Tab-separated table of C-alpha atoms in Angstrom:
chain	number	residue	atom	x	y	z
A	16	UNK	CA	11.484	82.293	84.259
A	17	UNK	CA	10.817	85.103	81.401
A	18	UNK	CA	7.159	84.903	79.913
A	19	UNK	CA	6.820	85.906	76.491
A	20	UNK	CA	4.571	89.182	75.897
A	21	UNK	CA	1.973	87.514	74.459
A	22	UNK	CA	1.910	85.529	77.624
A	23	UNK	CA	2.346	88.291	80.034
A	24	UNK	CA	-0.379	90.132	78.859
A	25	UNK	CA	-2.721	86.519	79.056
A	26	UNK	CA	-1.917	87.222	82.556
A	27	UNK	CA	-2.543	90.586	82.903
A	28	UNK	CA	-5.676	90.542	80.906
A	29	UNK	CA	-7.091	87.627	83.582
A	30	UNK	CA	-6.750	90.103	86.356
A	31	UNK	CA	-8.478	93.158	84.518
A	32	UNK	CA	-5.275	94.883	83.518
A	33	UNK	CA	-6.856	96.900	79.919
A	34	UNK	CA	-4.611	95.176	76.888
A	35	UNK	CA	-4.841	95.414	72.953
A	36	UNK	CA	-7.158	92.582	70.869
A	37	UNK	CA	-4.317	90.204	70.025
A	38	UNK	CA	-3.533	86.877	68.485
A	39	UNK	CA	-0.840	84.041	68.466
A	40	UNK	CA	0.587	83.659	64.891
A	41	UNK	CA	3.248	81.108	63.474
A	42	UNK	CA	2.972	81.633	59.741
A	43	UNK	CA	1.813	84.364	56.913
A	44	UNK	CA	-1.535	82.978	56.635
A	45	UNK	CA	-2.062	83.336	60.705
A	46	UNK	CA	-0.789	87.299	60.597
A	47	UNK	CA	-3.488	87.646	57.853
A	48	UNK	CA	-6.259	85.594	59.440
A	49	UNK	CA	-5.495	87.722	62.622
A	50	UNK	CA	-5.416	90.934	61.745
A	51	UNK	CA	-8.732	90.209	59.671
A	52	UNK	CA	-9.946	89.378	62.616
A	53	UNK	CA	-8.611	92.248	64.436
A	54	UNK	CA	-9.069	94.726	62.080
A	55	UNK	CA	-6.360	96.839	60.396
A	56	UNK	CA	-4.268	99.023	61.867
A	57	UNK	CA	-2.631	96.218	63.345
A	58	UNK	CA	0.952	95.368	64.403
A	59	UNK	CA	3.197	93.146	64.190
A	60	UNK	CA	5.754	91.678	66.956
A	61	UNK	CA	8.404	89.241	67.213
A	62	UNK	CA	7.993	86.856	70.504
A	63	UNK	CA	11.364	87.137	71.501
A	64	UNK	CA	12.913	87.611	75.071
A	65	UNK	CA	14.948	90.552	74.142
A	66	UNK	CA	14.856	94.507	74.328
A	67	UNK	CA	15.031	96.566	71.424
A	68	UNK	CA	12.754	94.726	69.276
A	69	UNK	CA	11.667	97.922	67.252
A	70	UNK	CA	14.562	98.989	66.340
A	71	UNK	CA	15.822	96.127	65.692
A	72	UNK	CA	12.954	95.434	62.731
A	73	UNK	CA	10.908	92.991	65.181
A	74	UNK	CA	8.270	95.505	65.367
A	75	UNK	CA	6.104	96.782	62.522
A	76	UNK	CA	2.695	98.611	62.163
A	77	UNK	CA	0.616	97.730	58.886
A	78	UNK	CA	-2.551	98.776	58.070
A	79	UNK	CA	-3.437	96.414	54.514
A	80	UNK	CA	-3.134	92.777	53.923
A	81	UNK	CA	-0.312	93.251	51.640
A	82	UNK	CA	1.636	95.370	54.076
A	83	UNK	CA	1.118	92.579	56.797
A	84	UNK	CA	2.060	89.914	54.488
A	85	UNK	CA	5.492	91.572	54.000
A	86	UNK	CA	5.971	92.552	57.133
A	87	UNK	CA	5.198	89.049	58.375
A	88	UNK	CA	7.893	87.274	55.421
A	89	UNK	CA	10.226	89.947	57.210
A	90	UNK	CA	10.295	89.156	60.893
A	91	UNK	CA	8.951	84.898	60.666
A	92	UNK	CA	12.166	83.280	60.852
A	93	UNK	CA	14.133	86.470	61.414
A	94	UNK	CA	17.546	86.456	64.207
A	95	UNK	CA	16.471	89.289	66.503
A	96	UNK	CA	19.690	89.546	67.907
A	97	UNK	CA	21.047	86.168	67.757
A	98	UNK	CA	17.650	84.277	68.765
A	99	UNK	CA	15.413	82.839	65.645
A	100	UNK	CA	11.982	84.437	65.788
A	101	UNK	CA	9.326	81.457	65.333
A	102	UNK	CA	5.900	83.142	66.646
A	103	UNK	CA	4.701	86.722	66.167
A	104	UNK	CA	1.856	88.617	68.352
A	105	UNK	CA	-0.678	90.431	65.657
A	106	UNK	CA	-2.249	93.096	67.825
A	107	UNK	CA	-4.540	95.955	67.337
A	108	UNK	CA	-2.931	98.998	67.182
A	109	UNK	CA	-3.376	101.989	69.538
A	110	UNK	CA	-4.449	105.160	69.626
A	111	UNK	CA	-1.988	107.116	71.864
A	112	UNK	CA	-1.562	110.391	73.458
A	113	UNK	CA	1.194	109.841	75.639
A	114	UNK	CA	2.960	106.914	76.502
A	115	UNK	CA	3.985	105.727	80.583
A	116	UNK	CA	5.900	103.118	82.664
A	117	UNK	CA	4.603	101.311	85.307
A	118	UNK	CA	6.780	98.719	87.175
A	119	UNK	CA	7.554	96.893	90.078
A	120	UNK	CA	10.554	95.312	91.275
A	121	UNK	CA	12.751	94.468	94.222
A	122	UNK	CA	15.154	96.530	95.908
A	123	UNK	CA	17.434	94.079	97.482
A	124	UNK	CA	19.240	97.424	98.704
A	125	UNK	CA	16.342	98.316	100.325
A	126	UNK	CA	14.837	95.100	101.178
A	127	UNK	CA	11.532	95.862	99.762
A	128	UNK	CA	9.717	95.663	97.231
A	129	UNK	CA	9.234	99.455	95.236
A	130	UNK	CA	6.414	99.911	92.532
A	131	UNK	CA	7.946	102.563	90.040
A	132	UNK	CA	5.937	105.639	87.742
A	133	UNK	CA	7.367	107.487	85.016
A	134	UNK	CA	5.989	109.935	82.452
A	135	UNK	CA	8.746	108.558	80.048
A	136	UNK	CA	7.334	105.732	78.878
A	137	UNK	CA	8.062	103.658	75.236
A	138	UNK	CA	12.031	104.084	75.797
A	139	UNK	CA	14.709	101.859	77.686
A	140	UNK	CA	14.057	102.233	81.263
A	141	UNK	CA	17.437	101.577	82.471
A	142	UNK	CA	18.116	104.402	80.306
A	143	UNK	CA	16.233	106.756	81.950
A	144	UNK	CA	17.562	105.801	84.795
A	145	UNK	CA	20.389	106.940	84.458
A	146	UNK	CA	20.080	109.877	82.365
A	147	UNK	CA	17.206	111.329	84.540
A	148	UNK	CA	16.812	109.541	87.471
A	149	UNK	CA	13.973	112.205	88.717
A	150	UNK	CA	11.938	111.276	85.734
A	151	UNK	CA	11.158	108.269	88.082
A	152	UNK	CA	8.586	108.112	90.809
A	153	UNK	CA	9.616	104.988	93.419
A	154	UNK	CA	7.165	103.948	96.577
A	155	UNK	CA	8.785	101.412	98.729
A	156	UNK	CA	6.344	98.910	99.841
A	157	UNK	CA	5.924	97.232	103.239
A	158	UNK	CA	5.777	92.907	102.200
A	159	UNK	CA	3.791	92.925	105.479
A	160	UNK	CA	0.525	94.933	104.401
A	161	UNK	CA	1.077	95.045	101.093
A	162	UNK	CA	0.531	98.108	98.630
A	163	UNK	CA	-1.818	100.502	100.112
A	164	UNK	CA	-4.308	102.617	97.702
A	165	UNK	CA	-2.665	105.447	99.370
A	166	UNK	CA	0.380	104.346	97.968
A	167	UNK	CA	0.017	103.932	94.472
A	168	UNK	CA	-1.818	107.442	94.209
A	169	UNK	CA	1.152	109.186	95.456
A	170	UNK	CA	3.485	107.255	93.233
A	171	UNK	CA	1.351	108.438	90.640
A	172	UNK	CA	0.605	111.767	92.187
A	173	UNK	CA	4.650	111.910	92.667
A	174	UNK	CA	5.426	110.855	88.764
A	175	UNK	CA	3.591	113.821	87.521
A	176	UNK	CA	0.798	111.943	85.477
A	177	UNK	CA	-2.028	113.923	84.210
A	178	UNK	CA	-5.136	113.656	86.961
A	179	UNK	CA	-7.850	113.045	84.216
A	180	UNK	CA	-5.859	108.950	83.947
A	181	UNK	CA	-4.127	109.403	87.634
A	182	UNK	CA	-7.087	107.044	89.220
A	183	UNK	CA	-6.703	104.520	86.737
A	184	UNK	CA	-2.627	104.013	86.347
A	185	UNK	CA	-2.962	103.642	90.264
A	186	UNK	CA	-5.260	100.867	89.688
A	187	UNK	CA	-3.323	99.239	86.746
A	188	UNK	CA	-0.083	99.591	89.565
A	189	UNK	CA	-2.087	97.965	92.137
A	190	UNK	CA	-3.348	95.018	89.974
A	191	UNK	CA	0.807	94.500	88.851
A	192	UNK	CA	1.694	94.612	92.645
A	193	UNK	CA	-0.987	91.695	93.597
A	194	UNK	CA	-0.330	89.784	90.347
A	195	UNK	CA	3.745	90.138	91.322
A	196	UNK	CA	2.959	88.835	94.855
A	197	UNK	CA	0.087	85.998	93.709
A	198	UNK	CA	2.802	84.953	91.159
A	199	UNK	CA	6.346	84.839	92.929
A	200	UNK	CA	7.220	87.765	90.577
A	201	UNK	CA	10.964	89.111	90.216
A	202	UNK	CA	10.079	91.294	88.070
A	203	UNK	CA	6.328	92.976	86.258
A	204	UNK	CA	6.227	95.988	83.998
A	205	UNK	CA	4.534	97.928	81.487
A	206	UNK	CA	6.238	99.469	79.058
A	207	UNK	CA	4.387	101.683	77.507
A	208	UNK	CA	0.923	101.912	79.365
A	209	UNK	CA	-0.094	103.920	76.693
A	210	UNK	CA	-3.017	106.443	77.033
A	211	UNK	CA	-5.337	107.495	74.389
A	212	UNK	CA	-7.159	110.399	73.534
A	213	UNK	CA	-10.211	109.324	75.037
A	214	UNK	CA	-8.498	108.833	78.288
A	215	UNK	CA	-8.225	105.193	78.544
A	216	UNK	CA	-5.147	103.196	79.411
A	217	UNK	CA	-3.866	100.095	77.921
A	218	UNK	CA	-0.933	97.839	78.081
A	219	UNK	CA	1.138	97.904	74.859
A	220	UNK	CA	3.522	96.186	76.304
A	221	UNK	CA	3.971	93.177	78.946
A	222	UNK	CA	6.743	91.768	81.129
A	223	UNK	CA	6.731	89.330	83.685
A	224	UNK	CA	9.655	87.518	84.925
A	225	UNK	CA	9.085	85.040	87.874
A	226	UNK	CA	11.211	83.071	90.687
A	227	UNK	CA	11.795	79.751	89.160
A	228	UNK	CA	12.120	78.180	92.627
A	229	UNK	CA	8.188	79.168	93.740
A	230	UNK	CA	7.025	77.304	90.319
A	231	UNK	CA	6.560	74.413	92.471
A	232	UNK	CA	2.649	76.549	93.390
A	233	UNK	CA	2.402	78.276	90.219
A	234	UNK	CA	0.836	75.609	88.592
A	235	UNK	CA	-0.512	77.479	85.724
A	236	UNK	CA	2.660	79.309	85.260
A	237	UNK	CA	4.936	76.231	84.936
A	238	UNK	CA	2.772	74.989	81.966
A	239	UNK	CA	4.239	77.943	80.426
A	240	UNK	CA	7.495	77.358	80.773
A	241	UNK	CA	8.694	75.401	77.781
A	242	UNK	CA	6.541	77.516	75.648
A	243	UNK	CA	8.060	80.734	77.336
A	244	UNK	CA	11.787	79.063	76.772
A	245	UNK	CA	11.079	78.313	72.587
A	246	UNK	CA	13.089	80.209	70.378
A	247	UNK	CA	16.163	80.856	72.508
A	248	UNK	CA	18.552	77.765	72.188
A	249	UNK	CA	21.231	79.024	74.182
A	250	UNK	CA	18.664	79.229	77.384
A	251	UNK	CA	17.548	76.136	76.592
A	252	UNK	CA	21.232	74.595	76.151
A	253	UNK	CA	21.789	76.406	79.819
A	254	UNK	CA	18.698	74.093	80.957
A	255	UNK	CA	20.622	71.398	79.647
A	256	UNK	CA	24.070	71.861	81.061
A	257	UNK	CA	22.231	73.001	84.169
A	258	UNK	CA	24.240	76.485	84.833
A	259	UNK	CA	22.546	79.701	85.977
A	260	UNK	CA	22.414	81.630	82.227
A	261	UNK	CA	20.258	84.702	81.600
A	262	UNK	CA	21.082	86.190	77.783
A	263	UNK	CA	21.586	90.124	77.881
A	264	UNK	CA	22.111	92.436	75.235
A	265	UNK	CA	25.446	93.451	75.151
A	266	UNK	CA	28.560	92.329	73.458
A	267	UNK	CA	30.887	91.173	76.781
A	268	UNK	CA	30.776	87.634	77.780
A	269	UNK	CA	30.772	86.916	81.183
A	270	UNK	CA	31.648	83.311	83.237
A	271	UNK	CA	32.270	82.619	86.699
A	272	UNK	CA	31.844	80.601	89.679
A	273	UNK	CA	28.988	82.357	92.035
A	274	UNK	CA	25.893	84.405	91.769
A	275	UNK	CA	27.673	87.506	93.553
A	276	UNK	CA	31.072	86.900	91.549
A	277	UNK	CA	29.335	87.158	87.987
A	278	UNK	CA	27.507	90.140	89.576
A	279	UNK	CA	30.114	91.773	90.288
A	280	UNK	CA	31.502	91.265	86.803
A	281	UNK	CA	28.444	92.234	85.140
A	282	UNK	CA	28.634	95.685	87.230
A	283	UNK	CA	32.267	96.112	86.280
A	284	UNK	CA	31.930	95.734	82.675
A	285	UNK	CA	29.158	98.374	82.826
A	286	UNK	CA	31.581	100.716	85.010
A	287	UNK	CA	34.327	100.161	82.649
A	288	UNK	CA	31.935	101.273	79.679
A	289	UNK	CA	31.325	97.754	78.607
A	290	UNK	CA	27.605	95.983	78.139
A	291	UNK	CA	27.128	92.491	79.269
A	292	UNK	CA	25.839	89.635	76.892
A	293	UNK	CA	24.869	87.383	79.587
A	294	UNK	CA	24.920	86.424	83.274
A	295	UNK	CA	26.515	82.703	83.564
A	296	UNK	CA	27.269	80.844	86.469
A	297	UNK	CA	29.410	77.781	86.332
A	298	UNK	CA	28.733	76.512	90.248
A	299	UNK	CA	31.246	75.290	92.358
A	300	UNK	CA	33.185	72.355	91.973
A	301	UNK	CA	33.352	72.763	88.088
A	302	UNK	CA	34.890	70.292	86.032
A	303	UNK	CA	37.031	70.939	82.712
A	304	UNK	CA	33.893	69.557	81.147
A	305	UNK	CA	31.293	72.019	82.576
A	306	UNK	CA	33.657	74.612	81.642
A	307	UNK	CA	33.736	73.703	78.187
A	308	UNK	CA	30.127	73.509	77.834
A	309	UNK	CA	30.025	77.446	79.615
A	310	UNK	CA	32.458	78.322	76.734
A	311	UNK	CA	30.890	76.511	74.418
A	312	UNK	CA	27.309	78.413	75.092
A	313	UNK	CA	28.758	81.761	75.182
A	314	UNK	CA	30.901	81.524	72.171
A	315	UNK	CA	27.509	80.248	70.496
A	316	UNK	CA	25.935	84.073	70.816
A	317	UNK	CA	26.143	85.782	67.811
A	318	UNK	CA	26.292	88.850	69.715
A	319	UNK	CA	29.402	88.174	71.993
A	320	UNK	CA	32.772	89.953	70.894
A	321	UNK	CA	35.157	88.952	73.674
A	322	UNK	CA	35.083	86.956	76.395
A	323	UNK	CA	36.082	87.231	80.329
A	324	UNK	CA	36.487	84.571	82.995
A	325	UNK	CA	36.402	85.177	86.362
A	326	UNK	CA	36.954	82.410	89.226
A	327	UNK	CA	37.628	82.677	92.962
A	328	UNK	CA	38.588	79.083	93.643
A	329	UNK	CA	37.049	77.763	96.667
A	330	UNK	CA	35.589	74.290	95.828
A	331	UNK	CA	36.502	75.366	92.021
A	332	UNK	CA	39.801	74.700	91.500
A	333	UNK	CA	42.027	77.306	89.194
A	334	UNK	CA	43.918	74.343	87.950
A	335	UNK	CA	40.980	72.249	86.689
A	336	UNK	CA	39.598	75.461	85.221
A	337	UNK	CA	42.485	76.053	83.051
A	338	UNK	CA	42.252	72.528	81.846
A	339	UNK	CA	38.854	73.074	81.114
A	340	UNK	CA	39.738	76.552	79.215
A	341	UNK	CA	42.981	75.341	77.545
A	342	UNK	CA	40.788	71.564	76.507
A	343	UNK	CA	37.601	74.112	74.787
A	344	UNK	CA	40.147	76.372	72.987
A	345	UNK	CA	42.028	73.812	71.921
A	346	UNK	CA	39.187	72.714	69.686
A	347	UNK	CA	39.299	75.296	67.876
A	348	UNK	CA	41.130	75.937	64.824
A	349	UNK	CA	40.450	79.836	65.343
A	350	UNK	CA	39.701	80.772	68.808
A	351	UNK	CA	36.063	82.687	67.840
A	352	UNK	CA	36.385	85.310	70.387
A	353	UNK	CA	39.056	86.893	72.473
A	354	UNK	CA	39.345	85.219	75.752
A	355	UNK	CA	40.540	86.737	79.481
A	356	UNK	CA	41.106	85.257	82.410
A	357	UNK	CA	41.103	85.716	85.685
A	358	UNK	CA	42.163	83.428	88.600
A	359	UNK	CA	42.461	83.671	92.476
A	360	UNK	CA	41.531	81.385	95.094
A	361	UNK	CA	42.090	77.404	95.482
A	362	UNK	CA	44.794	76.017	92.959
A	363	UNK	CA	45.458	79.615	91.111
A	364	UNK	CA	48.632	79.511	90.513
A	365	UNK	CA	48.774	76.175	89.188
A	366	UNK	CA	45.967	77.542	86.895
A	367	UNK	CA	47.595	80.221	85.692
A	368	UNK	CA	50.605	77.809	84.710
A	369	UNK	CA	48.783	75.601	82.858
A	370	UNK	CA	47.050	78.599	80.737
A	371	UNK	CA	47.942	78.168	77.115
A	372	UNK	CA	48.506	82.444	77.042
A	373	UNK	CA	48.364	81.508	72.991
A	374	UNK	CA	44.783	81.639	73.439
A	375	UNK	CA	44.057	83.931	76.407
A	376	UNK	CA	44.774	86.711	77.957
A	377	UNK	CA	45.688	86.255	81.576
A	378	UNK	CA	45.150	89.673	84.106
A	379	UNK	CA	45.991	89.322	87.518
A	380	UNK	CA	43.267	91.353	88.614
A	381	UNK	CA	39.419	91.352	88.251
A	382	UNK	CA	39.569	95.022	87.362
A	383	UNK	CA	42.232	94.386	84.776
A	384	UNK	CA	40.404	91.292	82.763
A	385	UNK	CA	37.259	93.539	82.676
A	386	UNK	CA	38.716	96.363	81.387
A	387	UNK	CA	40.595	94.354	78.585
A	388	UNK	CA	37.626	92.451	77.980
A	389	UNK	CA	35.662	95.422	77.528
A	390	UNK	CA	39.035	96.987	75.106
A	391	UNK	CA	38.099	93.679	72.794
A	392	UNK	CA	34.760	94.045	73.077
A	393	UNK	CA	35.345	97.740	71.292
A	394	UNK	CA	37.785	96.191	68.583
A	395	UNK	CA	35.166	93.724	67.930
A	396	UNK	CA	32.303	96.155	67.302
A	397	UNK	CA	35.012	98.741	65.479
């Protein structure tokens, strides 16, 4: 489950983490009330689960009523990249000198948990990542004792941050790694800790993702959860239908049976040069009906350009898939998006007989339907 920033930071704040004055608002008069409040410069942020919200005009700093009036007529009722923007955070602005990441995270390659530094803070992490994987400080952490101070100074020590803030970013980092372990955390980041000129550091940004199957004792968490789900239909449809659905950013569809299968699709896509617009798993045993519905959800994003469907038929059957494929496109009097398809497993071949290929593409290899997807996906953008 994603909280929304404005509820990440509730969380942080509770646990001493430093964060900006802020306040909930739904309408022009709130912005103004709140920033009145607050005290101009403020700014202005759409509560939606998505990254790039800057750029993408979700983000803006004002410093007068009239500016935050505008600004607030801009983004209220917005799409931020296909999702309707219903609630904005009006926070005080900061200060800044320099701007930092602080994160922690599993690494299931590891089998540990690793709390992550980095001098490059305000920008796409993944980005960084893979540009200048360096730029990143990582300390793997033992589950069994549990970050050490030791540990987050040289994580800190290792990242390069300035020594007059060094004791306090290690503190912020410990106070993520006990809120990510006190919560059932999959993920916890800050994004920029920003520091000012006076040496201080303060979340500007909050994310906190946790494991939906420990909100059983997360009480307080839960209560947030149909709050934290407003504003995106599509995961809300997913809730519905009852698939496995998170909503990315990118512009390649992705469906298949299995955690690890729709993985490994995501991965592809990216190796092929692609970007993934969602993770959705179907389940076993899926009926031409739940099939629809998984077509039906992903053709609903805005922000999807082509489509790819990969199955491994074990208690799936290829043959009921294609039913369920050729029964959705079939509705249509212009298929929306380019559709490929990939079968193996239980019933393929029957599958890929009863394909209408009028409305797919059929590859007879995973690699193959990614990289055509990802060929669509480019024509789509073009």
């Amino acid at each position: 489950m994603k909280l929304h920033e404005y509820q990440a930071k509730q969380v942080f704040a509770d646990a001493g983490i430093p964060t900006p004055d802020s306040a909930l608002a739904s309408d022009v008069d709130g912005v103004l009330e709140a920033a009145a409040d607050i005290g101009y410069p403020v700014a202005i942020k759409a509560q939606v689960q998505v990254g790039g919200r800057g750029k993408a005009g979700g983000i803006e700093l004002v410093e007068s009523d009239e500016e935050a009036r505008e600004a607030a007529e801009r983004i209220i009722g917005m799409d931020l990249k296909g999702i309707h923007v219903e609630r904005v955070l009006v926070e005080e602005a900061v200060d800044f000198t320099n701007e930092l990441y602080v994160g922690v995270t599993m690494d299931r390659g590891e089998g540990k948990p690793v709390a992550m530094v980095s001098t490059k803070g305000g920008v796409n992490i993944e980005e960084v990542a893979e540009e200048d994987p360096d730029a990143i400080a990582r300390e793997h952490i033992d589950p069994s004792f549990g970050m050490q101070p030791y540990q987050a100074r040289k994580v800190v020590f290792d990242a390069g941050v300035d020594r007059a803030v060094a004791t306090d970013v290690a503190g912020v980092l410990s106070t993520l790694y006990d809120l990510w372990t006190s919560k059932d955390g999959s993920d916890a980041e800050i994004n920029p800790l920003m520091v000012t000129a006076d040496d201080e550091v303060i979340a500007a940004d909050a994310v906190m993702n946790i494991d939906e199957d420990a909100l059983f004792r997360q009480p307080e968490i839960a209560e947030m959860g149909e709050e934290a789900a407003g504003g995106d239909e599509l995961e809300q449809k997913a809730d519905e239908y009852g698939f496995d659905y998170v909503r990315l950013d990118g512009s390649v569809g992705i469906i298949g049976n299995g955690a690890g299968l729709v993985m490994t699709t995501l991965d592809l896509v990216d190796y092929y040069g692609g970007s993934p617009a969602n993770f959705l798993d179907v389940g076993g045993g899926a009926k031409a009906e739940r099939i629809t519905n998984a077509l039906d959800m992903v053709f609903s994003d805005d922000n999807v350009d082509s489509v790819v469907f990969n199955i491994f038929g074990g208690i799936t059957r290829g043959d009921e898939v294609a039913k369920g494929i050729n029964e959705a496109l079939e509705a249509f009097d212009e298929i929306p998006k380019p559709v490929v398809v990939r079968l193996a497993g239980t019933n393929w071949e029957e599958g890929m007989e009863i394909l209408n290929e009028d409305l797919v593409t059929v590859e007879q290899t995973l690699e193959d339907a990614v990289q055509r997807s990802v060929e669509y996906a480019e024509e789509g953008e073009a």
